[in-house]
PDB file of C-alpha atoms in Angstrom:
ATOM      1  CA  UNK A   1     102.415 134.354  97.656  1.00 59.00           C
ATOM      2  CA  UNK A   2     100.568 131.874  99.885  1.00 62.00           C
ATOM      3  CA  UNK A   3      99.658 129.767  96.864  1.00 60.00           C
ATOM      4  CA  UNK A   4     103.294 129.705  95.739  1.00 60.00           C
ATOM      5  CA  UNK A   5     104.416 128.588  99.200  1.00 68.00           C
ATOM      6  CA  UNK A   6     101.866 125.764  99.169  1.00 62.00           C
ATOM      7  CA  UNK A   7     103.049 124.624  95.743  1.00 60.00           C
ATOM      8  CA  UNK A   8     106.681 124.682  96.869  1.00 65.00           C
ATOM      9  CA  UNK A   9     105.780 122.767 100.040  1.00 68.00           C
ATOM     10  CA  UNK A  10     103.947 120.062  98.087  1.00 64.00           C
ATOM     11  CA  UNK A  11     106.807 119.735  95.598  1.00 64.00           C
ATOM     12  CA  UNK A  12     109.386 119.599  98.404  1.00 70.00           C
ATOM     13  CA  UNK A  13     107.487 116.943 100.367  1.00 67.00           C
ATOM     14  CA  UNK A  14     106.929 114.895  97.203  1.00 66.00           C
ATOM     15  CA  UNK A  15     110.619 115.034  96.291  1.00 65.00           C
ATOM     16  CA  UNK A  16     111.707 114.150  99.835  1.00 70.00           C
ATOM     17  CA  UNK A  17     109.429 111.118  99.845  1.00 66.00           C
ATOM     18  CA  UNK A  18     110.552 110.078  96.371  1.00 63.00           C
ATOM     19  CA  UNK A  19     114.287 110.331  97.016  1.00 65.00           C
ATOM     20  CA  UNK A  20     114.093 108.975 100.568  1.00 66.00           C
ATOM     21  CA  UNK A  21     113.118 105.618  99.106  1.00 67.00           C
ATOM     22  CA  UNK A  22     109.945 105.540 101.210  1.00 68.00           C
ATOM     23  CA  UNK A  23     107.943 103.892  98.428  1.00 71.00           C
ATOM     24  CA  UNK A  24     110.446 101.013  98.256  1.00 75.00           C
ATOM     25  CA  UNK A  25     109.389  99.956 101.754  1.00 80.00           C
ATOM     26  CA  UNK A  26     105.729  99.631 100.762  1.00 85.00           C
ATOM     27  CA  UNK A  27     106.071  96.214  99.159  1.00 88.00           C
ATOM     28  CA  UNK A  28     104.355  92.911  99.768  1.00 87.00           C
ATOM     29  CA  UNK A  29     107.721  91.283 100.488  1.00 90.00           C
ATOM     30  CA  UNK A  30     108.551  93.769 103.259  1.00 90.00           C
ATOM     31  CA  UNK A  31     105.080  93.484 104.728  1.00 90.00           C
ATOM     32  CA  UNK A  32     105.383  89.708 104.907  1.00 90.00           C
ATOM     33  CA  UNK A  33     108.951  89.870 106.199  1.00 91.00           C
ATOM     34  CA  UNK A  34     108.208  92.244 109.086  1.00 92.00           C
ATOM     35  CA  UNK A  35     104.618  91.241 109.810  1.00 91.00           C
ATOM     36  CA  UNK A  36     105.366  89.746 113.246  1.00 93.00           C
ATOM     37  CA  UNK A  37     107.282  92.834 114.381  1.00 94.00           C
ATOM     38  CA  UNK A  38     104.535  95.122 113.109  1.00 94.00           C
ATOM     39  CA  UNK A  39     101.830  92.905 114.579  1.00 94.00           C
ATOM     40  CA  UNK A  40     103.505  93.075 117.992  1.00 96.00           C
ATOM     41  CA  UNK A  41     103.562  96.879 117.757  1.00 96.00           C
ATOM     42  CA  UNK A  42      99.889  97.032 116.734  1.00 96.00           C
ATOM     43  CA  UNK A  43      98.784  94.705 119.536  1.00 95.00           C
ATOM     44  CA  UNK A  44     100.639  96.741 122.162  1.00 96.00           C
ATOM     45  CA  UNK A  45      99.935 100.220 120.772  1.00 96.00           C
ATOM     46  CA  UNK A  46      96.606  99.857 118.988  1.00 96.00           C
ATOM     47  CA  UNK A  47      95.479 103.499 118.962  1.00 96.00           C
ATOM     48  CA  UNK A  48      98.908 104.832 117.997  1.00 97.00           C
ATOM     49  CA  UNK A  49      99.316 102.136 115.339  1.00 96.00           C
ATOM     50  CA  UNK A  50      95.873 102.951 113.918  1.00 97.00           C
ATOM     51  CA  UNK A  51      96.717 106.658 113.767  1.00 96.00           C
ATOM     52  CA  UNK A  52     100.084 106.034 112.077  1.00 95.00           C
ATOM     53  CA  UNK A  53      98.521 103.608 109.596  1.00 96.00           C
ATOM     54  CA  UNK A  54      95.759 106.033 108.609  1.00 96.00           C
ATOM     55  CA  UNK A  55      98.200 108.949 108.332  1.00 93.00           C
ATOM     56  CA  UNK A  56     100.594 107.006 106.081  1.00 92.00           C
ATOM     57  CA  UNK A  57      97.707 105.786 103.924  1.00 94.00           C
ATOM     58  CA  UNK A  58      96.413 109.349 103.506  1.00 93.00           C
ATOM     59  CA  UNK A  59      99.823 110.550 102.293  1.00 89.00           C
ATOM     60  CA  UNK A  60     100.202 107.540  99.981  1.00 91.00           C
ATOM     61  CA  UNK A  61      96.904 108.360  98.271  1.00 92.00           C
ATOM     62  CA  UNK A  62      97.311 112.127  98.308  1.00 90.00           C
ATOM     63  CA  UNK A  63     100.797 112.040  96.759  1.00 86.00           C
ATOM     64  CA  UNK A  64     100.077 109.055  94.476  1.00 84.00           C
ATOM     65  CA  UNK A  65     102.848 106.961  96.034  1.00 86.00           C
ATOM     66  CA  UNK A  66     102.849 103.326  94.841  1.00 83.00           C
ATOM     67  CA  UNK A  67     101.755 101.036  97.645  1.00 87.00           C
ATOM     68  CA  UNK A  68      98.058 101.674  98.339  1.00 89.00           C
ATOM     69  CA  UNK A  69      97.227  98.020  97.622  1.00 88.00           C
ATOM     70  CA  UNK A  70      99.890  96.860 100.083  1.00 91.00           C
ATOM     71  CA  UNK A  71      98.543  99.299 102.669  1.00 93.00           C
ATOM     72  CA  UNK A  72      95.066  97.827 102.177  1.00 91.00           C
ATOM     73  CA  UNK A  73      96.371  94.296 102.696  1.00 91.00           C
ATOM     74  CA  UNK A  74      98.141  95.499 105.834  1.00 93.00           C
ATOM     75  CA  UNK A  75      94.883  96.981 107.109  1.00 94.00           C
ATOM     76  CA  UNK A  76      93.115  93.658 106.723  1.00 91.00           C
ATOM     77  CA  UNK A  77      95.918  91.717 108.398  1.00 92.00           C
ATOM     78  CA  UNK A  78      96.707  93.963 111.372  1.00 94.00           C
ATOM     79  CA  UNK A  79      93.308  95.489 112.148  1.00 94.00           C
ATOM     80  CA  UNK A  80      91.030  92.665 111.016  1.00 88.00           C
ATOM     81  CA  UNK A  81      88.032  92.889 108.716  1.00 89.00           C
ATOM     82  CA  UNK A  82      85.574  95.562 109.887  1.00 92.00           C
ATOM     83  CA  UNK A  83      88.051  98.019 111.463  1.00 93.00           C
ATOM     84  CA  UNK A  84      90.315  97.453 108.448  1.00 93.00           C
ATOM     85  CA  UNK A  85      87.584  98.445 105.989  1.00 93.00           C
ATOM     86  CA  UNK A  86      86.771 101.519 108.076  1.00 95.00           C
ATOM     87  CA  UNK A  87      90.408 102.657 108.275  1.00 96.00           C
ATOM     88  CA  UNK A  88      91.092 101.966 104.599  1.00 95.00           C
ATOM     89  CA  UNK A  89      88.014 103.793 103.335  1.00 95.00           C
ATOM     90  CA  UNK A  90      88.486 106.771 105.640  1.00 96.00           C
ATOM     91  CA  UNK A  91      92.169 107.143 104.744  1.00 96.00           C
ATOM     92  CA  UNK A  92      91.663 106.618 101.007  1.00 95.00           C
ATOM     93  CA  UNK A  93      88.754 109.062 100.796  1.00 96.00           C
ATOM     94  CA  UNK A  94      90.621 111.650 102.890  1.00 95.00           C
ATOM     95  CA  UNK A  95      93.770 111.314 100.771  1.00 94.00           C
ATOM     96  CA  UNK A  96      91.770 111.499  97.549  1.00 94.00           C
ATOM     97  CA  UNK A  97      89.903 114.566  98.816  1.00 94.00           C
ATOM     98  CA  UNK A  98      93.151 116.350  99.694  1.00 91.00           C
ATOM     99  CA  UNK A  99      94.524 115.508  96.226  1.00 91.00           C
ATOM    100  CA  UNK A 100      91.286 116.855  94.731  1.00 92.00           C
ATOM    101  CA  UNK A 101      91.566 120.144  96.658  1.00 89.00           C
ATOM    102  CA  UNK A 102      95.237 120.603  95.782  1.00 86.00           C
ATOM    103  CA  UNK A 103      94.538 119.940  92.097  1.00 85.00           C
ATOM    104  CA  UNK A 104      91.525 122.270  92.022  1.00 84.00           C
ATOM    105  CA  UNK A 105      92.807 125.241  93.979  1.00 82.00           C
ATOM    106  CA  UNK A 106      96.596 125.108  93.703  1.00 78.00           C
ATOM    107  CA  UNK A 107      97.787 123.174  90.642  1.00 72.00           C
ATOM    108  CA  UNK A 108      94.774 123.761  88.393  1.00 70.00           C
ATOM    109  CA  UNK A 109      96.421 125.899  85.701  1.00 68.00           C
ATOM    110  CA  UNK A 110      99.433 123.607  85.352  1.00 70.00           C
ATOM    111  CA  UNK A 111      97.293 120.466  85.057  1.00 71.00           C
ATOM    112  CA  UNK A 112      94.862 122.099  82.621  1.00 69.00           C
ATOM    113  CA  UNK A 113      97.709 122.817  80.189  1.00 70.00           C
ATOM    114  CA  UNK A 114      99.236 119.354  80.523  1.00 73.00           C
ATOM    115  CA  UNK A 115      96.076 117.261  80.112  1.00 72.00           C
ATOM    116  CA  UNK A 116      93.918 119.459  77.866  1.00 73.00           C
ATOM    117  CA  UNK A 117      92.717 116.706  75.495  1.00 73.00           C
ATOM    118  CA  UNK A 118      92.007 114.113  78.196  1.00 73.00           C
ATOM    119  CA  UNK A 119      90.222 116.690  80.317  1.00 78.00           C
ATOM    120  CA  UNK A 120      87.982 117.577  77.393  1.00 79.00           C
ATOM    121  CA  UNK A 121      86.836 113.949  77.095  1.00 79.00           C
ATOM    122  CA  UNK A 122      86.390 113.659  80.863  1.00 81.00           C
ATOM    123  CA  UNK A 123      84.303 116.843  81.052  1.00 80.00           C
ATOM    124  CA  UNK A 124      82.105 115.706  78.166  1.00 81.00           C
ATOM    125  CA  UNK A 125      81.372 112.439  79.980  1.00 79.00           C
ATOM    126  CA  UNK A 126      80.701 114.305  83.223  1.00 80.00           C
ATOM    127  CA  UNK A 127      78.232 116.591  81.445  1.00 78.00           C
ATOM    128  CA  UNK A 128      76.408 113.597  79.976  1.00 77.00           C
ATOM    129  CA  UNK A 129      76.491 111.169  82.918  1.00 75.00           C
ATOM    130  CA  UNK A 130      77.311 113.224  86.008  1.00 76.00           C
ATOM    131  CA  UNK A 131      78.114 111.448  89.256  1.00 80.00           C
ATOM    132  CA  UNK A 132      77.361 108.035  87.727  1.00 81.00           C
ATOM    133  CA  UNK A 133      80.397 108.446  85.484  1.00 83.00           C
ATOM    134  CA  UNK A 134      82.584 109.011  88.553  1.00 86.00           C
ATOM    135  CA  UNK A 135      81.124 105.906  90.181  1.00 84.00           C
ATOM    136  CA  UNK A 136      81.932 103.847  87.093  1.00 82.00           C
ATOM    137  CA  UNK A 137      85.545 105.058  87.094  1.00 83.00           C
ATOM    138  CA  UNK A 138      85.902 104.135  90.774  1.00 84.00           C
ATOM    139  CA  UNK A 139      84.266 100.718  90.439  1.00 80.00           C
ATOM    140  CA  UNK A 140      86.412  99.534  87.539  1.00 77.00           C
ATOM    141  CA  UNK A 141      90.062  99.261  88.690  1.00 68.00           C
ATOM    142  CA  UNK A 142      91.636  99.859  85.269  1.00 71.00           C
ATOM    143  CA  UNK A 143      91.415 103.645  85.627  1.00 75.00           C
ATOM    144  CA  UNK A 144      94.356 105.161  87.558  1.00 81.00           C
ATOM    145  CA  UNK A 145      93.068 106.380  90.909  1.00 85.00           C
ATOM    146  CA  UNK A 146      95.155 109.557  90.935  1.00 85.00           C
ATOM    147  CA  UNK A 147      94.064 110.539  87.419  1.00 84.00           C
ATOM    148  CA  UNK A 148      90.408 110.377  88.444  1.00 87.00           C
ATOM    149  CA  UNK A 149      91.237 112.583  91.448  1.00 89.00           C
ATOM    150  CA  UNK A 150      92.895 115.191  89.239  1.00 86.00           C
ATOM    151  CA  UNK A 151      90.380 115.207  86.394  1.00 85.00           C
ATOM    152  CA  UNK A 152      87.427 115.369  88.783  1.00 88.00           C
ATOM    153  CA  UNK A 153      89.035 118.361  90.488  1.00 87.00           C
ATOM    154  CA  UNK A 154      89.152 120.256  87.204  1.00 84.00           C
ATOM    155  CA  UNK A 155      85.574 119.428  86.253  1.00 82.00           C
ATOM    156  CA  UNK A 156      82.387 121.012  87.602  1.00 80.00           C
ATOM    157  CA  UNK A 157      81.750 118.222  90.096  1.00 85.00           C
ATOM    158  CA  UNK A 158      80.908 119.392  93.614  1.00 89.00           C
ATOM    159  CA  UNK A 159      83.157 118.385  96.491  1.00 91.00           C
ATOM    160  CA  UNK A 160      80.399 116.476  98.300  1.00 92.00           C
ATOM    161  CA  UNK A 161      79.561 114.499  95.145  1.00 90.00           C
ATOM    162  CA  UNK A 162      83.227 113.680  94.679  1.00 92.00           C
ATOM    163  CA  UNK A 163      83.561 112.481  98.288  1.00 94.00           C
ATOM    164  CA  UNK A 164      80.530 110.183  98.325  1.00 92.00           C
ATOM    165  CA  UNK A 165      81.196 108.687  94.889  1.00 90.00           C
ATOM    166  CA  UNK A 166      84.777 107.968  95.967  1.00 92.00           C
ATOM    167  CA  UNK A 167      83.629 106.382  99.235  1.00 93.00           C
ATOM    168  CA  UNK A 168      81.044 104.189  97.506  1.00 89.00           C
ATOM    169  CA  UNK A 169      83.194 103.450  94.467  1.00 87.00           C
ATOM    170  CA  UNK A 170      86.234 102.157  96.356  1.00 88.00           C
ATOM    171  CA  UNK A 171      84.208 100.208  98.913  1.00 88.00           C
ATOM    172  CA  UNK A 172      84.106  96.907  96.944  1.00 85.00           C
ATOM    173  CA  UNK A 173      87.887  96.942  96.420  1.00 84.00           C
ATOM    174  CA  UNK A 174      88.381  97.780 100.102  1.00 87.00           C
ATOM    175  CA  UNK A 175      86.383  94.687 101.038  1.00 86.00           C
ATOM    176  CA  UNK A 176      88.393  92.466  98.687  1.00 85.00           C
ATOM    177  CA  UNK A 177      91.810  93.662  99.892  1.00 84.00           C
ATOM    178  CA  UNK A 178      90.828  93.674 103.563  1.00 88.00           C
ATOM    179  CA  UNK A 179      89.559  90.115 103.295  1.00 85.00           C
ATOM    180  CA  UNK A 180      92.673  89.038 101.376  1.00 84.00           C
ATOM    181  CA  UNK A 181      94.837  90.596 104.079  1.00 85.00           C
ATOM    182  CA  UNK A 182      93.739  87.857 106.479  1.00 83.00           C
ATOM    183  CA  UNK A 183      95.857  85.397 104.499  1.00 81.00           C
ATOM    184  CA  UNK A 184      98.771  87.783 103.953  1.00 81.00           C
ATOM    185  CA  UNK A 185     101.387  85.040 104.352  1.00 77.00           C
ATOM    186  CA  UNK A 186      99.918  83.056 101.419  1.00 79.00           C
ATOM    187  CA  UNK A 187      99.812  85.890  98.894  1.00 81.00           C
ATOM    188  CA  UNK A 188     102.587  85.737  96.315  1.00 79.00           C
ATOM    189  CA  UNK A 189     101.695  88.905  94.420  1.00 78.00           C
ATOM    190  CA  UNK A 190      99.379  91.866  94.893  1.00 76.00           C
ATOM    191  CA  UNK A 191      98.028  91.191  91.398  1.00 70.00           C
ATOM    192  CA  UNK A 192      96.604  87.826  92.416  1.00 68.00           C
ATOM    193  CA  UNK A 193      94.284  89.529  94.924  1.00 72.00           C
ATOM    194  CA  UNK A 194      92.188  90.804  92.008  1.00 66.00           C
ATOM    195  CA  UNK A 195      91.353  87.500  90.339  1.00 60.00           C
ATOM    196  CA  UNK A 196      89.613  87.297  86.978  1.00 57.00           C
ATOM    197  CA  UNK A 197      86.286  86.684  88.712  1.00 55.00           C
ATOM    198  CA  UNK A 198      86.734  89.675  91.032  1.00 60.00           C
ATOM    199  CA  UNK A 199      87.749  91.901  88.116  1.00 59.00           C
ATOM    200  CA  UNK A 200      84.632  90.871  86.171  1.00 63.00           C
ATOM    201  CA  UNK A 201      82.528  91.646  89.241  1.00 61.00           C
ATOM    202  CA  UNK A 202      84.021  95.155  89.392  1.00 60.00           C
ATOM    203  CA  UNK A 203      83.329  95.676  85.688  1.00 62.00           C
ATOM    204  CA  UNK A 204      79.727  94.544  86.205  1.00 64.00           C
ATOM    205  CA  UNK A 205      79.372  97.038  89.052  1.00 63.00           C
ATOM    206  CA  UNK A 206      80.606  99.741  86.714  1.00 61.00           C
ATOM    207  CA  UNK A 207      78.078  98.689  84.077  1.00 61.00           C
ATOM    208  CA  UNK A 208      75.254  98.534  86.633  1.00 62.00           C
ATOM    209  CA  UNK A 209      76.050 102.067  87.764  1.00 58.00           C
ATOM    210  CA  UNK A 210      75.277 103.222  84.209  1.00 59.00           C
ATOM    211  CA  UNK A 211      71.807 101.627  84.075  1.00 58.00           C
ATOM    212  CA  UNK A 212      69.999 104.793  85.317  1.00 55.00           C
ATOM    213  CA  UNK A 213      71.619 106.763  82.479  1.00 56.00           C
ATOM    214  CA  UNK A 214      70.612 104.097  79.980  1.00 56.00           C
ATOM    215  CA  UNK A 215      66.996 104.192  81.196  1.00 50.00           C
ATOM    216  CA  UNK A 216      67.015 107.999  80.999  1.00 54.00           C
ATOM    217  CA  UNK A 217      68.284 107.928  77.405  1.00 55.00           C
ATOM    218  CA  UNK A 218      65.699 105.322  76.370  1.00 52.00           C
ATOM    219  CA  UNK A 219      62.857 107.335  77.910  1.00 52.00           C
ATOM    220  CA  UNK A 220      64.092 110.503  76.182  1.00 55.00           C
ATOM    221  CA  UNK A 221      64.229 108.761  72.801  1.00 55.00           C
ATOM    222  CA  UNK A 222      60.656 107.484  73.289  1.00 52.00           C
ATOM    223  CA  UNK A 223      59.375 110.965  74.126  1.00 54.00           C
ATOM    224  CA  UNK A 224      60.757 112.465  70.927  1.00 55.00           C
TER     225      UNK A 224
END
């Protein structure tokens, strides 16, 4: 009964957010348009503004609402570099962890049936590469964030491993978006924040995270 109530609550909140048009406000255009008003509020209510920002970011990540990139830019602009990185990482990891827990303990059966084939591939990679596979998925920004949350929840990965790989894996992107947020007024599109050079750097990080596995495989082949 309690599980059913939780499921209904999550569905209700998700539908309310979807049909309220909340996601339509999380755009670069709106952020640029109202930046002075928001900046005034932040400067005069720093602690409250920080709390509201983190809370919204957590819900955005947890419910997979489009706008996490815009929220990251906002963090860099309103809270500056180091506090911005701290707020972004804390909120993103918390939101991802809540999504992980919901997927594992509440929506597990439903998700298992819907993504059987993809989950099989994911679990095979997890068995072979463990936490390094999760790091690779986090480093390279072509893998949907929410899908990694869900698939990890239905694998054998431990919660602590999931949390630290998420924190480390999203850190480079947090730095990039926080830094870009300083020049919010010059950004024409969220896509231009991840330039070709930055994307290549993320891919290289993903490749580097697999080096320990490569060394392990080479040493195993030599010992045979």
